[in-house]
């Protein structure tokens, strides 16, 4: 598939259009919103069909079947996103998901196949999510400037909130009108609607080495850098540096690479031209060589994160924050509402408070576009949010709990958007898929494991101690962010 690439903007050629007024970004946002709506409708259809076809225990297994392939394949998905480019990976993922959902809809319409196609569909979704999520995380840096990434994260947060609010009723309407088959068909249509929008998105050509204002100051180096533009969708053997293709650059290029907080590198000039590979003139090598390069890309990405003076502590802060957040705000909140006598409606109000807070912060970032001292603000927000999480278990009245949940949503929305923006601005564009995959593995693979642990702990020791321990774990993420100078001093570009 030909790649539409926007030419790089020359210095002094004019101020770039803000992301919320950029038609290219808005097309991406429309595609992302359609895809997220389709996901929400899909989950409603899957849960309904599984309950109708089997026992509650069997339905639970079907609903959780996607978690394993997603977690196991996520790091490899980051390699795929970096090797083939996030745009084509997202398009391919949406095509596969659409085809799978429509196929199951047709099966349910024509017969009663039981649970096996539902379980298979969940496994397919989990495997595709493993490449879709890293690619989605890497794509914003390819469609707008680095100074707009915080605004894009706010817009993305609003899209997620909209999809969560609208998608569930749409799924319920589909089930009510035509059963699970109709709901699956609606999910397929929504996912399919994202594909032409994604095809129309133009990618920016990114420089091979860029310096971000404030990023160099965080590591004590300030070195301007100019370089030849790099393809907006690197892939093939040149775009991904393996051990066989690494050479240390010298002079200003080396200092600029070190300023990013990572090991400097240069691509072997004898590697294949990525444009030739994309056009089909040159085929990537197959067999063991491909597997060896893929493994080298994975190891190289993990090494890149480990050596990076901002990304490494940022990953630790994200992991601790998610591990302390997921348990109380899922299992813990359900048990809290039950023991306080608030019921399902009360729990819904508390969740609405959290969603309203997170949505308000996304709106603020979408409008404002940038917050100064991003690393410091993110760390402080994680720390303050952990205190609010711990306090939630000791609030006796529903209205007060809604207010605390609103505060948690505001602080979590702020820290989450800033951490995501820092990930995208600090990482070299060629590593964004792998960087996003590591962050996604923590959030979607490891953090959910805390839910059964939290439920068992609440049964043994009660709500208060578990919420406090979770708050401490979450707060440690803020402590890491505030205690590591390179992360604390990290800035988003102007």
CSV table of N, CA and C in Angstrom, one decimal, residues 8 89 142 211 228 258 334 344 450:
chain,number,residue,atom,x,y,z
A,8,UNK,N,8.3,17.6,5.1
A,8,UNK,CA,8.7,18.3,6.3
A,8,UNK,C,8.6,19.8,6.1
A,89,UNK,N,-0.1,-0.8,10.1
A,89,UNK,CA,-0.4,-1.8,11.1
A,89,UNK,C,-1.8,-1.6,11.7
A,142,UNK,N,3.4,10.7,14.3
A,142,UNK,CA,3.6,10.7,12.8
A,142,UNK,C,2.7,11.6,12.1
A,211,UNK,N,15.9,17.2,18.8
A,211,UNK,CA,16.1,17.5,20.2
A,211,UNK,C,14.8,18.2,20.6
A,228,UNK,N,18.9,14.8,7.8
A,228,UNK,CA,18.0,14.5,6.7
A,228,UNK,C,16.7,13.9,7.2
A,258,UNK,N,23.0,11.4,22.4
A,258,UNK,CA,23.1,11.2,23.9
A,258,UNK,C,22.2,12.2,24.6
A,334,UNK,N,-16.5,-1.8,43.6
A,334,UNK,CA,-17.7,-2.7,43.6
A,334,UNK,C,-18.0,-3.1,45.1
A,344,UNK,N,-25.9,-0.7,43.0
A,344,UNK,CA,-25.3,-0.5,41.7
A,344,UNK,C,-25.4,0.9,41.2
A,450,UNK,N,-3.6,-7.4,39.4
A,450,UNK,CA,-3.8,-7.0,40.7
A,450,UNK,C,-5.3,-7.1,41.2
